[in-house]
Amino acid sequence: MEKLMEDLKSQIIEQLNLQEVKPEDIGNDEPLFKTGLGLDSIDALELIVLLQQHYNIRIANPEQGPEIFHSIRTMAAFITAQQKQQA
Amino acid sequence: MSVKVWIAGGGVISGIGMNLEENLQAFKDMRTGMTKMQYLQSVHQDAFPVAEVKADNDTLADMARMPETTSRTALLSLIAAREAWKSTGLGDISRYRVGFVSANTVGGMDKTEDFFKAFLPNPGGGRLQQVVHHECGAVTELVADALGVRHHISTISTACSSGANALMYGARLIRNNIVDIVIAGGTDSLTRFTLNGFNTLMILDQQPCRPFDETRTGLNLGEGAGYVVLVSDNLLAHIQPWARLSGFANANDAYHQTASSPDGTGNYLAMKGALDMAGLTPEDIGYINLHGTGTQNNDVSEGIAINRLFAPHFPAMSSTKSFTGHTLGASGGIEAVYAALALKEGIIYPNARFRRQMKELPFAPATAFSTGNDLKHVMSNSFGFGGNCSSLVFSKE
Amino acid sequence: MSNSAYITGTCIIRENKIFLNDKLVWEGEGPGLQELLRAAYDHFSGQYPKFHKMDPLSKLGWLAAEVLLKDSPVLQLPKEAVGMVLSNRSASLDTDFRYYATVKDIASPALFVYTLPNIVMGEICIRHGFKGENTFFVSEQFDAALLTTYAAQLLAETPLQACLVAWVEVLEHRYEVAMALVERSGTQPLTAAALNFLYNKKI
């Protein structure tokens, strides 16, 4: 889980072009949207692309977004759960 | 005192008809244009209903009397613009000072896609510069040439409000005595490019769209073209006007690239500005042709802005996109023709598939076609990505 | 055209250089457009992370507005009183192409957003809160008469008190911005000749 969360931070920075952010700037429990990283609705769509590209997980319903993408930890937990289901 | 600008006629080609009369009949029959994709080849063929113009390119080229290799965007444009001109009864176009102001967002993208396909495996095989004449401006030039327009030609590209902005610009050309007549509106054909793009934004409905309905889940893409003929007051004796373009305004929402602000600031400013220019108050408006795409975001922002401006006197309103789908750069032109015709014949258009009123709003759209209504002023809204919000007001006299 | 519109500032970006009111204010060292944009952003602005997400067209227009409007009294005007008239040749083709290249893999929503030329106006409006009228023309060439006439009309006939007028073009490695700030009073009248002079000036 720790490793996954570290990976996610780098992947998010790359996918969302957060050029002035470093992985260590992102807290595991910090909200990604609005406050925190200040991501918006297009970023949420890019995170859906990220899940598909790096983890082969598809999200068809964008309304799931806010829950899954609340923080690095909720994202990692979602990915872990999905991978268990697939295995 | 500004010169009055009249609407002397209009033409439309869309998913519900090849000309304005067919469009009108579709509204009367409650026949909407969304079907399974028939003409566009796409991997999303079965996933998303679309409102295609029901003809292949060869048929459209025949109708337009143009080569079959012509971009679909240009063919649709020419067919609707010719119909618009013909409806005015003004005759030989070369006798007047005429401008052509056309909006589009995809340009000749249907042709460009073919170029991209050839270009991608072999980037040395072509230069991007060569694609430029497939772009937005080239479509306008081609059509203006075929129409015989010589005095002024412009292309406007401000996303989904482009068509409405073409009318605004056209009216200003007339008011400043640069031309006497402007054929103004927009055109866009359905392309894989836009379909894929709107799909990535996750705002396409997999069912026929339900604008201003509590259960709405997105928009359907459409295609088509619509043009009005704007005529200066000094030619009034030569026409039988459908309506007058009495007010217009554009504002930027300054909120987000694609999303409308929650309180519809830009929408409100555009509607308010158009009313102010027309010298009207909200209760003067008898019908609003809504932007009404069917996305969660647009309809709630537009509705809240309408509530703020119009409460407690809500005019009849509807989204004709529930029939035509969202035709992007064409929508402002198509809906301007509908709005002008509404005044001419007292029409209130229906909002198809409406069932449940939105919980945020104290009003609901009209659901039945009716004619002979006593309409004096009609509003048409067009809001686009990039925060570009436009509103037009048409008056009977 | 009546003299109710005046050019009160200009910004040119081309050939790795940025000029403000005819003065060279920045010269890029890197080889390409991306390097220029990033270095100029760091120098003139910073603190606006959304910049990095923009496409080159938006970055160019946004940056020119940033340089031109720094400490400008225009920023104190009512937000509804500032608008813009922009134009170019290639619309959003530069980004259309890059977006199209992603479609066969997994299409990028963040790129698709920029496949419209007017998004650059949206980005400038978001940055400064401007809510006045915007329009974008696609023209084969820099059309000084069109831009002049339209901007002058907006200042004369609408609530606008200031208007950004610009040609913002980018396609692959070729790019240029010529932006003028136009207001209701000033010393240099807005004329097509003045805009042409600005655009054609040898640098």
XYZ file of C-alpha atoms in Angstrom:
687
model
C 0.000 0.000 0.000
C 2.816 2.460 0.909
C 4.607 1.655 -2.337
C 1.381 2.008 -4.309
C 0.714 5.413 -2.733
C 4.215 6.621 -3.626
C 3.745 5.361 -7.200
C 0.409 7.121 -7.444
C 1.897 10.445 -6.416
C 4.450 10.371 -9.217
C 1.889 9.136 -11.711
C -0.577 11.872 -10.779
C 2.079 14.556 -11.066
C 2.965 13.313 -14.525
C -0.577 12.706 -15.776
C -1.915 16.047 -14.559
C 1.186 18.023 -15.464
C 1.636 19.337 -11.925
C 5.039 20.781 -12.691
C 5.422 22.740 -9.483
C 4.474 19.839 -7.185
C 6.824 17.166 -5.814
C 5.659 13.736 -4.601
C 6.586 14.608 -1.017
C 4.280 17.660 -1.175
C 1.233 15.395 -1.419
C -0.058 13.975 1.874
C -1.602 10.519 1.847
C -4.837 11.792 3.381
C -4.891 15.282 1.930
C -7.990 16.002 -0.239
C -6.968 16.020 -3.914
C -9.805 18.262 -5.082
C -10.786 21.823 -4.259
C -8.475 22.415 -1.307
C -5.272 20.407 -1.229
C -4.016 19.991 -4.795
C -6.915 22.039 -6.136
C -7.810 19.606 -8.909
C -10.922 20.137 -11.041
C -13.414 18.116 -13.077
C -11.074 17.655 -16.044
C -8.368 16.400 -13.685
C -10.880 13.864 -12.382
C -11.374 12.615 -15.936
C -7.599 12.380 -16.377
C -7.378 10.335 -13.167
C -9.884 7.938 -14.715
C -7.528 7.684 -17.715
C -4.627 7.100 -15.305
C -6.407 4.167 -13.663
C -7.071 2.664 -17.057
C -3.540 3.186 -18.365
C -1.541 2.095 -15.340
C -3.870 -0.323 -13.568
C -6.233 -1.499 -16.281
C -9.214 -0.421 -14.189
C -12.185 1.099 -15.994
C -14.601 3.516 -14.374
C -17.721 4.009 -16.445
C -19.619 6.233 -14.062
C -17.904 9.548 -13.287
C -20.078 9.942 -10.209
C -17.882 7.378 -8.479
C -15.021 9.856 -8.894
C -15.301 11.967 -5.740
C -15.263 8.898 -3.504
C -12.377 7.117 -5.227
C -10.285 10.212 -5.799
C -10.776 11.788 -2.398
C -7.144 11.253 -1.412
C -4.086 9.199 -2.308
C -5.127 6.676 0.336
C -8.685 6.219 -1.007
C -7.296 5.808 -4.530
C -4.801 3.206 -3.401
C -7.467 1.353 -1.434
C -9.750 1.309 -4.475
C -6.972 0.002 -6.736
C -6.031 -2.691 -4.223
C -9.641 -3.824 -3.899
C -10.075 -3.945 -7.685
C -6.870 -5.917 -8.135
C -7.993 -8.463 -5.529
C -11.274 -8.859 -7.389
C -9.493 -9.404 -10.676
C -6.980 -11.882 -9.217
C -30.078 55.416 -32.959
C -28.889 52.138 -34.443
C -30.188 50.813 -37.731
C -32.794 48.104 -37.290
C -31.750 44.626 -38.368
C -34.461 42.303 -39.699
C -34.579 38.555 -40.209
C -35.740 38.140 -43.786
C -35.583 34.347 -43.907
C -33.838 31.227 -42.737
C -32.740 27.742 -43.644
C -31.942 24.636 -41.607
C -30.624 21.167 -42.264
C -30.460 18.901 -39.234
C -31.092 15.436 -37.900
C -34.838 16.079 -38.102
C -35.059 17.332 -41.662
C -33.286 18.382 -44.820
C -34.958 21.802 -44.838
C -36.877 24.076 -42.497
C -40.273 22.728 -43.480
C -39.218 19.170 -42.665
C -37.803 20.381 -39.369
C -41.096 22.035 -38.493
C -43.058 18.912 -39.401
C -40.799 16.831 -37.128
C -41.645 19.130 -34.192
C -45.359 18.828 -34.978
C -45.083 15.034 -35.133
C -42.821 14.852 -32.041
C -40.326 12.970 -34.216
C -36.801 13.372 -32.810
C -33.584 12.858 -34.741
C -31.577 10.531 -32.499
C -30.877 7.107 -33.908
C -28.118 4.553 -33.968
C -25.189 5.895 -35.971
C -25.718 5.290 -39.693
C -23.257 7.434 -41.609
C -20.297 7.990 -39.312
C -17.929 5.067 -38.832
C -16.952 4.811 -35.195
C -16.124 2.225 -32.558
C -18.884 3.893 -30.542
C -21.453 2.991 -33.204
C -23.667 1.111 -30.764
C -22.887 3.048 -27.616
C -24.238 6.511 -28.294
C -27.315 7.662 -30.193
C -26.639 10.637 -32.474
C -28.776 13.005 -34.535
C -27.167 12.658 -37.955
C -28.404 14.410 -41.077
C -30.085 11.488 -42.791
C -28.067 11.442 -46.000
C -24.643 10.252 -47.086
C -22.036 12.606 -48.506
C -22.822 11.746 -52.124
C -26.469 12.658 -51.646
C -25.523 15.900 -49.872
C -23.025 16.738 -52.613
C -25.793 16.245 -55.187
C -28.127 18.505 -53.234
C -25.431 21.140 -52.861
C -24.238 20.732 -56.468
C -20.663 20.366 -55.209
C -17.933 17.762 -55.781
C -18.289 14.617 -53.652
C -14.891 15.236 -52.101
C -16.197 18.380 -50.387
C -16.158 18.364 -46.597
C -19.525 17.444 -45.078
C -19.348 20.596 -42.951
C -19.249 22.705 -46.128
C -22.037 20.725 -47.823
C -24.394 21.169 -44.862
C -23.500 24.854 -44.730
C -24.197 25.463 -48.396
C -27.524 23.607 -48.385
C -28.873 25.567 -45.411
C -27.451 28.914 -46.529
C -28.990 28.529 -50.000
C -32.345 27.703 -48.447
C -32.056 30.766 -46.222
C -31.303 33.058 -49.132
C -34.069 31.601 -51.287
C -36.638 32.078 -48.512
C -36.089 35.856 -48.562
C -37.249 36.299 -52.159
C -34.480 38.850 -52.656
C -33.449 37.278 -55.948
C -30.038 37.803 -57.516
C -27.486 37.996 -54.704
C -25.040 40.017 -56.804
C -27.392 43.016 -56.702
C -26.732 43.603 -53.007
C -23.876 44.227 -50.606
C -23.905 40.862 -48.847
C -21.723 39.350 -46.142
C -21.415 35.729 -45.067
C -20.552 35.107 -41.421
C -20.346 31.455 -40.564
C -19.426 29.632 -37.401
C -17.982 26.205 -37.025
C -15.860 24.314 -34.564
C -14.668 21.300 -36.529
C -13.926 22.847 -39.919
C -13.198 20.166 -42.478
C -12.275 17.771 -39.683
C -14.028 14.893 -41.442
C -11.444 15.253 -44.210
C -8.646 16.122 -41.806
C -9.174 12.827 -39.988
C -8.280 11.039 -43.200
C -5.148 13.132 -43.454
C -4.213 12.374 -39.852
C -4.576 8.688 -40.516
C -2.139 8.923 -43.389
C 0.145 11.258 -41.445
C 0.434 9.350 -38.185
C 2.303 6.236 -39.325
C 4.678 8.380 -41.327
C 5.132 11.916 -39.992
C 7.530 12.637 -42.847
C 4.776 11.855 -45.310
C 2.903 15.094 -45.027
C 3.063 18.520 -43.513
C 0.544 19.768 -41.050
C 0.397 22.989 -43.014
C -1.365 21.113 -45.758
C -4.258 20.439 -43.452
C -4.864 24.091 -42.932
C -7.189 24.395 -45.870
C -9.407 21.817 -44.262
C -9.747 24.144 -41.328
C -12.599 26.336 -40.191
C -11.936 29.348 -42.418
C -11.663 27.329 -45.611
C -15.170 25.918 -45.178
C -16.611 29.441 -45.014
C -14.683 30.627 -48.083
C -15.832 27.655 -50.126
C -19.483 28.196 -49.275
C -19.344 31.985 -49.718
C -17.909 31.425 -53.167
C -20.683 29.011 -54.116
C -23.291 31.451 -52.805
C -21.807 34.336 -54.756
C -21.018 36.398 -51.649
C -18.240 38.904 -52.331
C -18.418 41.790 -49.902
C -17.496 40.309 -46.568
C -16.633 36.821 -45.334
C -15.780 35.845 -41.757
C -15.435 32.670 -39.751
C -16.171 32.633 -36.041
C -15.027 29.848 -33.756
C -16.131 30.227 -30.157
C -17.303 26.670 -29.482
C -21.004 26.086 -29.009
C -21.955 29.757 -28.969
C -20.272 30.374 -32.354
C -23.527 30.380 -34.341
C -25.115 33.013 -32.123
C -21.945 35.102 -32.235
C -22.124 35.004 -36.038
C -25.518 36.749 -35.832
C -24.120 39.354 -33.435
C -21.243 40.093 -35.751
C -23.542 40.139 -38.778
C -25.842 42.670 -37.123
C -22.871 44.906 -36.353
C -21.669 44.757 -39.953
C -25.080 46.048 -41.005
C -25.306 48.701 -38.289
C -21.930 50.034 -39.303
C -22.986 50.197 -42.926
C -20.306 47.792 -44.099
C -22.912 45.628 -45.861
C -26.720 45.676 -46.157
C -27.345 41.949 -45.839
C -25.599 39.187 -43.905
C -26.213 35.466 -44.150
C -25.293 34.460 -40.602
C -25.271 31.192 -38.712
C -23.222 28.072 -38.323
C -22.419 24.584 -39.490
C -20.796 21.471 -38.035
C -20.697 17.870 -39.126
C -20.442 14.923 -36.803
C -16.908 13.559 -36.619
C -15.113 10.820 -34.732
C -12.972 13.574 -33.282
C -15.842 15.298 -31.468
C -17.549 12.035 -30.566
C -14.389 10.669 -28.957
C -13.751 13.962 -27.250
C -17.187 14.342 -25.704
C -16.964 10.710 -24.688
C -13.745 11.370 -22.769
C -15.541 14.242 -21.023
C -18.165 11.656 -19.987
C -21.062 13.914 -20.898
C -22.643 11.804 -23.648
C -25.946 10.151 -22.798
C -26.236 6.528 -23.925
C -29.982 7.113 -24.206
C -31.767 9.897 -26.086
C -30.981 13.046 -24.072
C -33.403 14.605 -21.569
C -32.688 18.348 -21.309
C -33.986 20.122 -18.207
C -35.175 16.825 -16.767
C -34.231 15.718 -13.255
C -33.051 12.382 -14.705
C -30.822 13.851 -17.432
C -27.379 12.260 -17.792
C -25.793 14.005 -20.754
C -26.095 15.231 -24.303
C -26.423 13.591 -27.714
C -24.291 14.967 -30.495
C -25.977 16.109 -33.674
C -24.953 17.774 -36.901
C -26.378 20.288 -39.293
C -26.365 23.908 -40.313
C -28.656 26.869 -39.837
C -28.565 30.402 -41.244
C -30.729 33.476 -41.019
C -30.597 36.334 -43.488
C -30.085 39.605 -41.640
C -31.259 42.636 -43.587
C -30.784 46.329 -42.951
C -33.782 48.574 -42.316
C -33.040 50.393 -45.583
C -34.088 47.280 -47.545
C -37.251 46.710 -45.485
C -39.486 47.469 -48.460
C -38.003 44.498 -50.329
C -38.645 41.812 -47.720
C -41.372 40.287 -45.582
C -39.533 40.072 -42.280
C -40.024 37.141 -39.938
C -38.696 39.086 -36.979
C -36.201 41.705 -35.862
C -32.931 40.979 -34.088
C -33.548 43.448 -31.299
C -30.940 42.482 -28.729
C -27.825 40.443 -28.230
C -25.018 40.094 -25.751
C -22.031 37.941 -25.033
C -20.288 37.453 -21.705
C -17.548 35.248 -20.383
C -18.329 33.042 -17.414
C -14.647 33.233 -16.310
C -15.019 30.039 -14.308
C -13.694 26.919 -16.051
C -12.665 25.735 -19.539
C -15.667 23.454 -19.945
C -17.903 23.742 -16.885
C -20.439 26.511 -16.270
C -20.263 28.344 -12.961
C -22.779 26.964 -10.435
C -24.807 30.191 -10.452
C -24.604 30.650 -14.240
C -22.930 34.060 -14.010
C -22.040 34.228 -17.705
C -25.470 32.940 -18.714
C -27.151 35.606 -16.595
C -24.959 38.413 -17.941
C -25.621 37.383 -21.548
C -29.414 37.191 -21.105
C -29.513 40.431 -19.131
C -27.323 42.219 -21.677
C -29.507 41.091 -24.586
C -32.669 42.283 -22.813
C -31.028 45.618 -22.017
C -30.033 46.180 -25.632
C -33.563 45.350 -26.769
C -34.957 47.733 -24.140
C -37.115 44.968 -22.690
C -37.897 43.594 -19.266
C -37.980 39.842 -18.528
C -41.803 39.646 -18.612
C -41.769 40.809 -22.257
C -40.208 37.507 -23.357
C -42.791 34.944 -24.513
C -40.523 32.002 -25.278
C -36.924 30.980 -24.597
C -35.103 28.553 -26.848
C -32.821 27.132 -24.165
C -29.219 26.156 -24.666
C -30.409 23.024 -22.796
C -27.786 20.452 -23.711
C -28.952 17.827 -21.231
C -25.750 17.761 -19.193
C -26.061 18.002 -15.420
C -23.925 21.090 -15.378
C -25.364 23.171 -18.237
C -29.003 22.764 -17.395
C -28.675 23.564 -13.728
C -26.517 26.655 -14.371
C -28.760 27.902 -17.172
C -31.866 27.197 -15.088
C -30.526 29.032 -12.052
C -29.586 32.033 -14.194
C -33.085 32.057 -15.737
C -34.621 31.824 -12.304
C -32.554 34.777 -11.107
C -33.489 36.920 -14.100
C -37.115 35.916 -14.756
C -38.703 34.925 -11.420
C -41.605 35.021 -10.856
C -42.720 35.398 -14.526
C -41.376 32.396 -16.410
C -41.958 32.390 -20.162
C -42.592 29.201 -22.114
C -39.266 27.519 -22.823
C -37.814 24.395 -24.372
C -34.612 22.836 -25.601
C -34.898 21.918 -29.268
C -31.679 19.929 -28.751
C -34.012 17.216 -27.477
C -34.827 16.812 -31.214
C -31.675 17.870 -33.080
C -29.029 16.814 -30.587
C -26.258 19.274 -29.836
C -24.988 20.508 -33.190
C -22.124 22.505 -31.594
C -21.073 25.415 -33.821
C -24.281 25.077 -35.830
C -26.637 25.153 -32.859
C -26.733 28.936 -32.446
C -27.606 29.318 -36.140
C -30.198 26.543 -36.224
C -31.869 27.786 -33.060
C -31.886 31.386 -34.302
C -33.877 30.195 -37.311
C -36.268 28.338 -34.998
C -36.615 31.449 -32.813
C -37.343 33.765 -35.745
C -39.874 31.280 -37.124
C -41.454 31.046 -33.665
C -42.270 34.760 -33.861
C -43.474 34.540 -37.439
C -45.932 31.741 -36.683
C -46.450 31.984 -32.939
C -44.738 28.644 -32.333
C -43.718 27.182 -29.023
C -41.504 24.169 -29.628
C -41.775 21.077 -27.471
C -39.056 19.696 -25.214
C -39.069 15.979 -26.010
C -38.917 13.244 -23.358
C -39.490 15.619 -20.456
C -40.854 13.784 -17.414
C -39.556 15.159 -14.123
C -38.957 18.758 -13.176
C -35.457 19.544 -11.915
C -35.389 19.856 -8.142
C -33.350 23.073 -8.301
C -35.898 24.914 -10.469
C -39.438 26.217 -9.975
C -40.330 25.798 -13.653
C -40.519 23.150 -16.358
C -40.167 23.262 -20.143
C -43.050 23.094 -22.613
C -43.775 19.549 -23.764
C -46.250 20.031 -26.622
C -45.970 21.764 -29.981
C -48.277 24.726 -30.320
C -48.764 27.387 -32.936
C -50.668 30.671 -33.122
C -49.336 31.834 -29.739
C -49.209 35.589 -29.258
C -45.436 35.986 -29.065
C -43.868 39.440 -29.235
C -40.328 38.692 -28.101
C -38.324 35.467 -28.086
C -34.914 34.681 -26.579
C -32.350 32.155 -27.811
C -29.462 31.038 -25.603
C -26.141 29.591 -26.745
C -23.389 28.834 -24.261
C -20.024 27.361 -25.130
C -16.836 25.908 -23.730
C -14.294 28.549 -22.869
C -17.041 30.268 -20.849
C -18.420 31.915 -23.988
C -22.089 32.775 -23.316
C -24.415 34.435 -25.823
C -28.042 35.354 -25.810
C -30.118 36.741 -28.678
C -33.488 38.480 -28.506
C -35.844 38.542 -31.481
C -38.881 40.817 -31.656
C -41.943 40.721 -33.845
C -41.698 44.381 -34.802
C -13.993 54.981 -37.638
C -14.393 57.511 -34.875
C -11.461 57.989 -32.547
C -13.011 56.497 -29.476
C -10.514 53.655 -29.275
C -6.833 53.949 -28.422
C -3.969 51.498 -28.185
C -2.609 51.771 -24.646
C -0.154 48.888 -24.666
C 1.261 46.144 -26.854
C 2.956 42.799 -26.453
C 4.672 40.790 -29.158
C 5.955 37.249 -28.772
C 7.890 35.748 -31.649
C 11.279 34.275 -32.494
C 12.063 33.485 -28.878
C 11.598 37.099 -27.789
C 8.976 39.011 -25.846
C 8.422 42.725 -26.418
C 6.352 44.967 -24.192
C 5.513 48.362 -25.682
C 8.298 47.916 -28.269
C 10.914 47.107 -25.627
C 12.576 43.708 -25.505
C 11.701 42.370 -22.063
C 12.659 38.708 -22.429
C 14.782 36.590 -24.662
C 14.590 32.815 -24.428
C 17.718 30.693 -24.256
C 16.171 27.308 -24.936
C 15.688 25.970 -28.415
C 11.909 25.661 -28.568
C 8.567 27.186 -27.773
C 7.957 25.055 -24.669
C 11.240 26.242 -23.124
C 10.400 29.871 -23.879
C 6.923 29.528 -22.400
C 8.156 27.879 -19.221
C 11.035 30.304 -18.659
C 8.868 33.342 -19.361
C 6.165 32.008 -17.051
C 8.700 31.647 -14.245
C 9.999 35.149 -14.900
C 6.751 37.073 -15.392
C 4.239 35.121 -13.386
C 4.651 31.900 -11.420
C 2.105 30.862 -8.795
C -0.431 29.747 -11.401
C -0.023 25.960 -11.693
C -2.880 25.664 -14.181
C -0.549 27.262 -16.723
C 1.296 23.974 -17.147
C -1.898 22.216 -18.192
C -2.661 24.619 -21.026
C -1.926 23.927 -24.657
C 0.663 26.087 -26.474
C -2.022 28.376 -27.953
C -3.485 29.131 -24.540
C -0.065 29.511 -22.954
C 0.978 32.026 -25.618
C -2.153 34.153 -25.319
C -2.223 33.882 -21.553
C 1.427 34.872 -21.252
C 1.041 37.882 -23.567
C -1.910 39.072 -21.461
C 0.137 38.498 -18.313
C 3.023 40.637 -19.568
C 0.733 43.319 -20.980
C -1.585 43.646 -17.980
C 0.973 43.523 -15.192
C 0.059 46.370 -12.801
C -2.346 47.731 -15.430
C -5.262 49.893 -14.233
C -7.427 47.732 -16.504
C -7.329 45.098 -13.773
C -9.246 47.542 -11.540
C -12.097 48.032 -14.030
C -15.445 46.292 -13.478
C -14.967 42.727 -14.715
C -17.863 43.040 -17.178
C -16.083 45.981 -18.824
C -13.107 44.008 -20.151
C -13.422 41.857 -23.243
C -11.356 40.516 -26.105
C -11.227 39.960 -29.842
C -8.744 37.317 -30.890
C -7.926 35.784 -34.207
C -5.603 33.346 -35.916
C -5.103 31.207 -38.987
C -4.907 27.636 -37.730
C -7.647 27.666 -35.071
C -6.677 24.895 -32.616
C -5.113 22.615 -35.235
C -1.843 22.282 -33.325
C -3.675 20.706 -30.384
C -6.261 18.930 -32.552
C -3.386 16.982 -34.021
C -1.869 16.041 -30.694
C -5.278 15.069 -29.361
C -5.956 12.931 -32.405
C -2.700 11.086 -31.807
C -3.968 10.019 -28.337
C -7.321 8.752 -29.591
C -6.056 5.411 -30.833
C -4.624 4.676 -27.385
C -6.600 6.296 -24.580
C -7.927 9.703 -25.528
C -6.983 12.511 -23.165
C -9.863 14.660 -21.886
C -7.410 17.334 -20.750
C -6.137 17.669 -24.327
C -9.610 17.573 -25.880
C -10.595 20.614 -23.842
C -8.047 22.643 -25.810
C -9.242 21.589 -29.264
C -11.181 24.852 -29.562
C -9.423 28.123 -30.363
C -11.517 30.217 -27.978
C -10.278 28.350 -24.903
C -7.327 30.759 -24.778
C -9.826 33.587 -24.174
C -11.441 31.510 -21.449
C -8.060 31.030 -19.767
C -7.321 34.766 -19.817
C -10.808 35.490 -18.445
C -10.428 32.907 -15.679
C -7.055 34.358 -14.718
C -8.301 37.944 -14.409
C -12.027 37.405 -13.869
C -12.897 39.272 -17.084
C -16.551 38.772 -18.007
C -16.969 41.103 -20.989
C -17.671 40.144 -24.581
C -15.298 37.694 -26.321
C -15.061 36.656 -29.898
C -12.612 34.656 -31.985
C -12.155 34.940 -35.753
C -10.356 32.439 -37.942
C -8.724 34.365 -40.817
C -6.251 33.361 -43.486
C -4.035 36.333 -42.603
C -3.633 38.918 -39.882
C -6.651 41.087 -40.640
C -5.979 44.457 -39.061
C -9.136 46.014 -40.494
C -11.368 43.315 -38.977
C -9.734 43.473 -35.556
C -9.714 47.276 -35.488
C -13.303 47.688 -36.571
C -14.633 45.089 -34.187
C -12.748 46.309 -31.149
C -13.735 49.926 -31.845
C -17.372 48.887 -32.171
C -17.269 47.024 -28.877
C -15.865 50.056 -27.075
C -18.369 52.380 -28.749
C -21.537 50.301 -28.525
C -21.229 47.958 -25.543
C -20.333 48.380 -21.872
C -16.718 47.414 -22.626
C -14.104 49.932 -21.461
C -11.072 47.880 -22.412
C -10.472 45.161 -24.950
C -7.569 42.877 -25.706
C -7.054 42.596 -29.455
C -4.710 39.898 -30.640
C -3.449 37.561 -33.285
C -2.410 34.348 -31.528
C -1.113 31.677 -33.854
C 0.721 28.433 -33.270
C 1.272 25.421 -35.476
C 4.052 22.996 -34.652
C 7.233 25.028 -34.154
C 5.864 28.227 -35.715
C 4.202 30.692 -33.403
C 3.506 34.374 -32.956
C 1.462 36.679 -30.792
C 0.692 40.310 -31.467
C -1.549 41.678 -28.723
C -2.768 45.203 -28.137
C -4.670 46.605 -25.211
C -7.336 48.975 -26.454
C -9.159 51.503 -24.291
C -11.533 54.444 -24.667
C -8.898 57.062 -24.062
C -5.232 57.361 -24.818
C -2.813 58.969 -27.205
C -2.380 56.445 -29.999
C -5.630 56.000 -31.952
C -6.566 52.420 -32.845
C -6.319 52.167 -36.614
C -5.741 49.311 -39.008
C -2.481 50.979 -40.016
C -1.329 51.089 -36.395
C -2.127 47.402 -35.884
C -0.430 46.474 -39.144
C 2.625 48.451 -38.092
C 2.681 46.575 -34.787
C 2.326 43.206 -36.473
C 4.831 43.796 -39.248
C 7.502 45.492 -37.196
C 10.948 43.986 -37.755
C 12.431 42.685 -34.577
